[in-house]
Coordinates of C-alpha atoms and ligand atoms in Angstrom, one line a residue:
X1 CA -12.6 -22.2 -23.0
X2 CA -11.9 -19.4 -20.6
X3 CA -9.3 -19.3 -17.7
X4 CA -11.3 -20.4 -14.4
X5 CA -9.1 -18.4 -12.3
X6 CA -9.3 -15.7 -13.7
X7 CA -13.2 -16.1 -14.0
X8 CA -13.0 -16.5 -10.5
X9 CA -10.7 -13.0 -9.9
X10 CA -13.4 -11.4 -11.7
X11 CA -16.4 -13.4 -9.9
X12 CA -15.6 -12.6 -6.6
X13 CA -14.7 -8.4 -5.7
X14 CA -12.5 -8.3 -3.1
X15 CA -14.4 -7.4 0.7
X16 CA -12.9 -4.4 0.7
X17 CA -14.5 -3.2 -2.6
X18 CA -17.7 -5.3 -1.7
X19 CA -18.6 -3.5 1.8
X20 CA -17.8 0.0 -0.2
X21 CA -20.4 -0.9 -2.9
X22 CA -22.6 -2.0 -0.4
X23 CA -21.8 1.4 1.7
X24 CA -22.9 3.1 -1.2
X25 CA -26.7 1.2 -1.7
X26 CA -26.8 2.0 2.0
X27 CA -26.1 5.2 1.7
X28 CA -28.6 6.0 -1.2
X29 CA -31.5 3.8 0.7
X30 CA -30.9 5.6 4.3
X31 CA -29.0 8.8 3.5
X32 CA -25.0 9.1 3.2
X33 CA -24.6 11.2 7.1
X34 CA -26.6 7.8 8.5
X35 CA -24.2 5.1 7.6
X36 CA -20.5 5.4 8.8
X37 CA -18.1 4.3 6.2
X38 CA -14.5 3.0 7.0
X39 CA -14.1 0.7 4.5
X40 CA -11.7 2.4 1.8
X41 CA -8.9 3.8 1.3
X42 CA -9.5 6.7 -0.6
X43 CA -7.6 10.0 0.4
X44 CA -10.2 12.4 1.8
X45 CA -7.8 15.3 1.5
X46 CA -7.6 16.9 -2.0
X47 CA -4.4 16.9 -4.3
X48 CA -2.7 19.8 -3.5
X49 CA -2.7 23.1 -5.5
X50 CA 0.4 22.4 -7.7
X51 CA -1.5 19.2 -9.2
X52 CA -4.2 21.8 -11.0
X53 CA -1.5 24.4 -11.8
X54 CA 0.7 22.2 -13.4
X55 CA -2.0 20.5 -15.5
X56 CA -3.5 23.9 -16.5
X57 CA 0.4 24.9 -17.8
X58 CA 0.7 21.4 -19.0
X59 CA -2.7 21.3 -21.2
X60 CA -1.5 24.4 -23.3
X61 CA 1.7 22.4 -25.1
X62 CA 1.7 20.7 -28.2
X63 CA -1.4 18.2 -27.9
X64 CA 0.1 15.7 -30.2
X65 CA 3.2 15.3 -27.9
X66 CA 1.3 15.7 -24.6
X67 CA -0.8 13.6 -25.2
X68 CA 1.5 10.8 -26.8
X69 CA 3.1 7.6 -26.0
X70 CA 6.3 8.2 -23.5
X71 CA 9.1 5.3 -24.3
X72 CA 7.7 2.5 -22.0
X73 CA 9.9 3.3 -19.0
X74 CA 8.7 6.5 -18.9
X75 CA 9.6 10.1 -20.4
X76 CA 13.7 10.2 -19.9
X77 CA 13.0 13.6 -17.9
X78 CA 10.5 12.5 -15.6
X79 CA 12.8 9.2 -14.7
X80 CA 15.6 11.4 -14.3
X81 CA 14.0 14.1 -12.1
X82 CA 12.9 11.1 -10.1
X83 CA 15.8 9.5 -9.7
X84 CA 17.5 13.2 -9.0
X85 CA 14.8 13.0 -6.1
X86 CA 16.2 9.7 -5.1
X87 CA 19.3 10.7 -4.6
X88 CA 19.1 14.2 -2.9
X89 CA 16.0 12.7 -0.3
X90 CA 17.6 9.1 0.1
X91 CA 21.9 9.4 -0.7
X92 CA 21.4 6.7 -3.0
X93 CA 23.0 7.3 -6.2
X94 CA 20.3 6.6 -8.3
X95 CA 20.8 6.5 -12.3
X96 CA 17.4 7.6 -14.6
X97 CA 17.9 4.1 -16.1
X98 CA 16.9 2.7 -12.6
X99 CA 13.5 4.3 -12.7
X100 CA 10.5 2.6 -14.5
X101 CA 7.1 4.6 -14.8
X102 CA 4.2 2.6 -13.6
X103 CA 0.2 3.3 -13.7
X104 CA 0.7 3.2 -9.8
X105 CA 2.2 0.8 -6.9
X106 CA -0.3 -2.1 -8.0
X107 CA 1.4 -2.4 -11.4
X108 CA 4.4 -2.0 -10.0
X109 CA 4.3 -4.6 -7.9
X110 CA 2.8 -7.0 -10.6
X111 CA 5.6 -6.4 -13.0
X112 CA 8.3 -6.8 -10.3
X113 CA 6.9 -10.2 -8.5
X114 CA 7.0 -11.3 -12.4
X115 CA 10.3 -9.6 -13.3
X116 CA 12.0 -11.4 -10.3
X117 CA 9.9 -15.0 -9.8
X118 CA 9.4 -17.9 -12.0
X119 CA 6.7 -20.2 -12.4
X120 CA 7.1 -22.5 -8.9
X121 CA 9.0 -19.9 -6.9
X122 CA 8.2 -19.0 -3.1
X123 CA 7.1 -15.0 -2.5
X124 CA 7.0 -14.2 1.4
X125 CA 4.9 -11.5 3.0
X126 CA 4.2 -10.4 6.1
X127 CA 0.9 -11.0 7.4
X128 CA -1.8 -9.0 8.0
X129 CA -1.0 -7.6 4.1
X130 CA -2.7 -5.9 1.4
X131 CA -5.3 -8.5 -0.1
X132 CA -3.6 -7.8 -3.9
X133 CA -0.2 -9.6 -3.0
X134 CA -2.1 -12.9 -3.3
X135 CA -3.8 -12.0 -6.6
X136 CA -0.4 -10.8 -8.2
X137 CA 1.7 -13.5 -6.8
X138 CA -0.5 -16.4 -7.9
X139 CA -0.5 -14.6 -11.1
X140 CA 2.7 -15.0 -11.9
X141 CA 2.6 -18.8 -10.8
X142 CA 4.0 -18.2 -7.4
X143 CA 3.1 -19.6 -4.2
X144 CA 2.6 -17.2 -1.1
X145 CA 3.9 -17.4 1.9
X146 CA 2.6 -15.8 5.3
X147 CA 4.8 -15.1 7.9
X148 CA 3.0 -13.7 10.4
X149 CA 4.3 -10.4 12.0
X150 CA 5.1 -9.8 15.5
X151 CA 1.9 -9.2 17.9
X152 CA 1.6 -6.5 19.3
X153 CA 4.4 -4.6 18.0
X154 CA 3.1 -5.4 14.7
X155 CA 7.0 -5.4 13.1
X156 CA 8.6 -8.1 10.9
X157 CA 9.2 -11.4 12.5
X158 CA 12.6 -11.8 11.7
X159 CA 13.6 -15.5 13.0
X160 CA 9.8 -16.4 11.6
X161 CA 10.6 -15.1 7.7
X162 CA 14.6 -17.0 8.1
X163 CA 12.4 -20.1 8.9
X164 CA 10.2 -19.3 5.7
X165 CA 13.1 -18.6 3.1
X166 CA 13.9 -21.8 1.5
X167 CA 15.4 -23.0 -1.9
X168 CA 12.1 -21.9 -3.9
X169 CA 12.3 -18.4 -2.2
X170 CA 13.1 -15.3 -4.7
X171 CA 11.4 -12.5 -2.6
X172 CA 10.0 -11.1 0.8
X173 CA 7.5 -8.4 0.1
X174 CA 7.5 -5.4 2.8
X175 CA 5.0 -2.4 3.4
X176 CA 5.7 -0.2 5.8
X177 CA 3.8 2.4 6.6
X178 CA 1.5 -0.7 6.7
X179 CA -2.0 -1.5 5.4
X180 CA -3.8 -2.8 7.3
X181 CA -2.2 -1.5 10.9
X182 CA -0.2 1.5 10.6
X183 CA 2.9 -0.3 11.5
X184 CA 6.0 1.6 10.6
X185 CA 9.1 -0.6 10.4
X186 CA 12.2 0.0 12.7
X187 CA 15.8 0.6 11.4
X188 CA 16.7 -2.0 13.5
X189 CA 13.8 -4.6 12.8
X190 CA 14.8 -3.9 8.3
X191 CA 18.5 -4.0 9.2
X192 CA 17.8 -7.5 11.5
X193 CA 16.1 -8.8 7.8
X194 CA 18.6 -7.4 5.8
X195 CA 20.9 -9.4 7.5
X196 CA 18.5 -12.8 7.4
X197 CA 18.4 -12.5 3.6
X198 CA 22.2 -11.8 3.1
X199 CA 22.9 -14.9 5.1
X200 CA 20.2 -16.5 3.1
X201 CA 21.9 -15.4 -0.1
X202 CA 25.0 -17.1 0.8
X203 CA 23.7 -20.6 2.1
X204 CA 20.9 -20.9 -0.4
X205 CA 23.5 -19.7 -3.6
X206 CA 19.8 -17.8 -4.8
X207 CA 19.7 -13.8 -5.2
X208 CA 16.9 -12.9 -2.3
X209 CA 14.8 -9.7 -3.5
X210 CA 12.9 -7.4 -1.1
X211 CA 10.2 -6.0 -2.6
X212 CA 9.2 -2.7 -1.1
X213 CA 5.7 -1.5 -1.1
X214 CA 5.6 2.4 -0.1
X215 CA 2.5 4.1 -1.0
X216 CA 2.2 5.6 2.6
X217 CA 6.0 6.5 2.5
X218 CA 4.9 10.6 3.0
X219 CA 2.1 9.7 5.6
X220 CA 3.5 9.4 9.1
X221 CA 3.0 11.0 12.4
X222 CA 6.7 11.3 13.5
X223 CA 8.2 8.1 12.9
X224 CA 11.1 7.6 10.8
X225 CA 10.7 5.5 7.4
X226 CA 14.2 4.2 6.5
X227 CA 14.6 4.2 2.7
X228 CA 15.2 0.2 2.3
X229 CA 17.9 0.3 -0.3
X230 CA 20.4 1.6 2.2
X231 CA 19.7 -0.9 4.3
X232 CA 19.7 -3.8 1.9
X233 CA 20.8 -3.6 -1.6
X234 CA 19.1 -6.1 -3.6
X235 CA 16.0 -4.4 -3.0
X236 CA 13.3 -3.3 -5.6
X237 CA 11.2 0.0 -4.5
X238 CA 7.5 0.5 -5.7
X239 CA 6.0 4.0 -5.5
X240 CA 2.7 5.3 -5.9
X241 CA 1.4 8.8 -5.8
X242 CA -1.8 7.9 -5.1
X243 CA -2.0 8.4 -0.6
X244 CA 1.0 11.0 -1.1
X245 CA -0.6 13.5 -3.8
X246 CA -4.2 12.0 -3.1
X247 CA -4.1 11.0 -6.8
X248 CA -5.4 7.6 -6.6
X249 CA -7.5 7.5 -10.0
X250 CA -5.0 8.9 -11.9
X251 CA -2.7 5.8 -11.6
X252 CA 1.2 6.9 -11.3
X253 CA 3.9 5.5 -9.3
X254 CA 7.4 4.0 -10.3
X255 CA 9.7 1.4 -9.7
X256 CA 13.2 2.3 -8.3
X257 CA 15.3 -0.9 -9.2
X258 CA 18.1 0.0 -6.5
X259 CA 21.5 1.2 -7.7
X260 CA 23.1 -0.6 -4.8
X261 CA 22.4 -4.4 -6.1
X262 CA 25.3 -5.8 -8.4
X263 CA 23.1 -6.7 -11.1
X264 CA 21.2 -3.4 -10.9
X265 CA 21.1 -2.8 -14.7
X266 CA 20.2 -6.1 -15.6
X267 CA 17.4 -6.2 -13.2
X268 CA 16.2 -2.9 -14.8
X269 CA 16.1 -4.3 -18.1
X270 CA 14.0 -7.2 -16.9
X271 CA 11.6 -5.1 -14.9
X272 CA 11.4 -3.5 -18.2
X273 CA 10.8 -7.2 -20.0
X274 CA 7.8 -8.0 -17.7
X275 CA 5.9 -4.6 -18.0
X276 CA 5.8 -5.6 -21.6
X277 CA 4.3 -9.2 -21.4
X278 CA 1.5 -7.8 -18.9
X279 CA 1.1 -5.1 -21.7
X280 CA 2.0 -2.2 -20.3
X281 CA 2.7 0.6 -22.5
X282 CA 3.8 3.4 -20.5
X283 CA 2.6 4.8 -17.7
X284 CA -0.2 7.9 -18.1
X285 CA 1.8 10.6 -19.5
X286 CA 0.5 13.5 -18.6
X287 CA 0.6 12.2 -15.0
X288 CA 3.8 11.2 -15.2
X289 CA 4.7 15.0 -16.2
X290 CA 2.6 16.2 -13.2
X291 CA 4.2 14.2 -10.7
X292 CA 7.8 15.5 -12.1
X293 CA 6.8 19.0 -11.0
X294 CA 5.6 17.5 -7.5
X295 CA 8.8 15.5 -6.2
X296 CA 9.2 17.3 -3.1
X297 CA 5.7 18.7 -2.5
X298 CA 5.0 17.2 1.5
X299 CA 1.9 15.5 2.1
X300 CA -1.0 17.4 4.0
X301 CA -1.2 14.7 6.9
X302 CA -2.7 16.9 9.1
X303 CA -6.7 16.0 8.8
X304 CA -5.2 12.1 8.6
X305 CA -3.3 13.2 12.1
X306 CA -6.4 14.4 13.7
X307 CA -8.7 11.4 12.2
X308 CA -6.5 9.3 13.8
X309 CA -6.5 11.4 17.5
X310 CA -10.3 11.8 17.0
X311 CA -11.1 7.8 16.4
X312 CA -8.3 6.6 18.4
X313 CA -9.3 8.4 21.1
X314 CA -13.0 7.8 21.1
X315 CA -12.5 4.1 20.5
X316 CA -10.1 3.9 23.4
X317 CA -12.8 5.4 26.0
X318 CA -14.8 2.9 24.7
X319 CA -12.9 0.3 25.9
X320 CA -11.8 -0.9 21.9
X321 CA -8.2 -2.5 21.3
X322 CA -6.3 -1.4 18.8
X323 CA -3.2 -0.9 17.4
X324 CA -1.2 2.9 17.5
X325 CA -0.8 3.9 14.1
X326 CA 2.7 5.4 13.3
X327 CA 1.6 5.9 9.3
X328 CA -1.1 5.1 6.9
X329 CA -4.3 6.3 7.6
X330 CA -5.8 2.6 9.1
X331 CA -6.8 1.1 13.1
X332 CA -6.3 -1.8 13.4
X333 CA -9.1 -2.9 16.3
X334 CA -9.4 -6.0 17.8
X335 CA -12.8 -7.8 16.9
X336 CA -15.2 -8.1 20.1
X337 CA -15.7 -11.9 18.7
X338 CA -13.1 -14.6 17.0
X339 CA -15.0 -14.3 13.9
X340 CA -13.8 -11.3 12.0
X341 CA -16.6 -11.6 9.8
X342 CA -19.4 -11.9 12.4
X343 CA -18.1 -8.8 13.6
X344 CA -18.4 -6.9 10.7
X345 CA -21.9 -8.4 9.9
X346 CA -22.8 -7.2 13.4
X347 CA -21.7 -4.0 12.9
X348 CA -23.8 -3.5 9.8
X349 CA -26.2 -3.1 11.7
X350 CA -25.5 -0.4 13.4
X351 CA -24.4 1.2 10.1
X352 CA -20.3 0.9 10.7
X353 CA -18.8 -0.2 7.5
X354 CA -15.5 -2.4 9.1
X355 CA -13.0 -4.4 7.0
X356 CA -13.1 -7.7 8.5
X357 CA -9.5 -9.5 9.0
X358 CA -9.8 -12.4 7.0
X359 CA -9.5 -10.6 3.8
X360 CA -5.8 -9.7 5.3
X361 CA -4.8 -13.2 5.9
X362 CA -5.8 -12.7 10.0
X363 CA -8.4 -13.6 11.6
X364 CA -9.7 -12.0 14.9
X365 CA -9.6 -8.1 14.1
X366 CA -11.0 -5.4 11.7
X367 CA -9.6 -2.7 9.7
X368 CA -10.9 1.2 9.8
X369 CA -10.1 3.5 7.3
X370 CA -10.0 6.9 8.7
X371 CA -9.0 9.1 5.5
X372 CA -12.8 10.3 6.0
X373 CA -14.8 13.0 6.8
X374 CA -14.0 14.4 10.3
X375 CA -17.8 14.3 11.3
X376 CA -18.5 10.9 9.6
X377 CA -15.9 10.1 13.2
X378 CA -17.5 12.5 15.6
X379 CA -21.2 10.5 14.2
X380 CA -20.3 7.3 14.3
X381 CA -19.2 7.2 18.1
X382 CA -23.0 6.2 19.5
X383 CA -22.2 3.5 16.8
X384 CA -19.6 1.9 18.0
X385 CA -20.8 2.3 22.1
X386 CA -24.1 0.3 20.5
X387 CA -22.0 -1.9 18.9
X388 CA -19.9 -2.7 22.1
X389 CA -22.8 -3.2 24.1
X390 CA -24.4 -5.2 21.8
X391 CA -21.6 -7.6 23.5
X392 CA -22.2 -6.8 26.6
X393 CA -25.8 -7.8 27.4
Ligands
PLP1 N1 -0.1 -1.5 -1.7 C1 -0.8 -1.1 -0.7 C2 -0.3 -1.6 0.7 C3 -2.0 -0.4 -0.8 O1 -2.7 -0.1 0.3 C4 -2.4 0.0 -2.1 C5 -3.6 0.7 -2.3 O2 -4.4 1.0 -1.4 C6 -1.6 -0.4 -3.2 C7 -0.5 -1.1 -3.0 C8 -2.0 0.0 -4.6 O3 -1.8 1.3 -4.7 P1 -2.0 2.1 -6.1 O4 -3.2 2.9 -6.1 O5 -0.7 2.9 -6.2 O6 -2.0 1.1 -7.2

């Protein structure tokens, strides 16, 4: 007998990956500069320099210890230098023995839902969110919770999560900079939370975690990113170098169990417990070594910057609604029909690949990447004025 659910996980590719793959059939049937692609989220600006140097060092060691297992936390001197990093970027005093190597921010936030839930507990997030939470949280026999976020500011609804956050709650789940609309969260919209889930804490007698997603930490245009743990202790941090270092297929990130929480050690040791049931080993090693040397290399967000001018602006003269992106590398634009979907159909045909909404728990708008290719924006502008008019007549 095999496990329907997870039959159906495997059935059913998300419609993010599903309008890629068919992007790419398009692509080889009617040539890739015809069809405009915004459907993923793939960093279109290479890992910077340092990422080859240090791999070029890095490949002349010992082979047999380069290449072997690291303990399952992670090599003791990466964790450290990250947790050094912690401290001098963030002020928190961050111990090595906080910091759990992960391949990326997607099994970092698997092992923490199931390092911090059990079977039956309540996991909030903030809707729109990143299609995975479901998968992860369902996974570990949670339920999910949408709260949706404020419109049009786009920031946590504070008085809507308090409402949520009942005895089953163990954990709201937080992305900011946001997939899918570029919301940054304000200090004072994280410390108006932080102060929900302390009050929480007390009446419900139930440790409340906050689970903070932040693979677009680096990319922001000017906004400030508070680090979460100084806001609210019992919080769990997953990292991911994959937007920041443009190393998405090279899976590494970490978990930053906060210092600040007064069971900090023995959540550690649990996040620990859960990456060995889901059968994680330890994180890539040789990545994990490469990002060590690339701590407090910036992001290039420039080309994401002038994506985001480019397509913001061209939209706007077109007369499309969307959100202002303060991070990420997503718009947010309002669907010219209810039906998410039907938009996104409709926009096949005129070759514009758009996430529809409903994948992100919304309905009513769609999602464009722009980590792209500068002209693929400049191209696809008679698109999106057919498109429009296509409304119109
Ligand atoms: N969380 C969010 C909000 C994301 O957008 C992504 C990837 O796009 C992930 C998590 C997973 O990232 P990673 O590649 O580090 O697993």
């Amino acid at each position: 007998m095999i496990n329907e659910s997870m039959y159906a996980l495997g059935a059913a590719p998300s419609a993010i990956r599903e309008l890629f793959a068919y992007g790419l059939a398009r692509k080889a049937e009617i040539g890739a500069e015809n069809v405009f692609d915004f459907s993923i989220g793939n960093p279109s600006v290479p890992a910077p320099a340092i990422v080859r140097e240090t791999i070029l060092e890095l490949i002349e060691e010992d082979p047999v210890t380069l290449h072997g297992y690291s303990p399952a936390a992670g090599d003791p001197r990466v964790r450290q230098a990250v947790a050094d990093s912690i401290r001098e970027r963030f002020g928190v005093p961050a111990q090595a023995s906080q910091v759990y190597m992960t391949a990326g921010a997607a099994a970092g936030l698997a092992i923490s839902i199931s390092a911090i839930t059990v079977p039956g507990d309540e996991v909030i997030v903030i809707s729109p969110y990143f299609p995975e939470y479901r998968t992860w949280i369902e996974a570990a026999g949670c339920c999910i919770v949408e709260v949706p976020a404020q419109v049009p500011s786009f920031q946590i609804d504070v008085d809507a999560v308090a409402a949520a956050i009942g005895p089953k709650t163990s954990a709201v789940i937080v992305n900011s900079p946001n997939n899918p609309v570029g919301a940054v969260y304000t200090r004072e919209n994280l410390e108006a939370l932080a102060a929900v889930l302390t009050a929480k804490e007390a009446e419900l007698g139930r440790e409340l975690y906050l689970i903070s997603d932040e693979p677009y930490r680096e990319i922001t245009y000017g906004k400030e990113v508070p680090y979460i743990p100084t806001i609210y202790p019992r919080t769990i941090v997953c990292y991911s170098y994959s937007k920041s270092l443009s190393l998405p297929g090279e899976r590494i990130g970490y978990i930053y169990v906060s210092d600040l929480m007064e069971n900090a050690a023995r959540v550690s040791t649990t996040v620990a417990g859960a990456g060995r049931a889901l059968g994680y080993v330890c994180a890539p090693v040789l990545l994990q070594r490469v990002v060590q040397k690339c701590l407090y290399e910036p992001s290039d967000v420039a080309a994401y910057a002038a994506n985001r001018e480019l397509l913001a602006g061209g939209l706007a003269e077109l007369g499309y609604e969307f959100v202002e992106p303060d991070g990420a590398f997503y718009l947010w634009v309002k669907a010219l029909e209810e039906d998410a979907q039907a938009f996104s159909d409709r926009a096949k045909q005129f070759e514009l690949l758009l996430v529809p909404s409903n994948s992100f728990g919304v309905g009513g708008w769609v999602r464009l990447s722009y980590c792209i290719a500068r002209e693929t924006i400049e191209k696809s502008m008679p698109a999106f004025k057919a498109l429009k008019e296509s409304y119109e007549a």
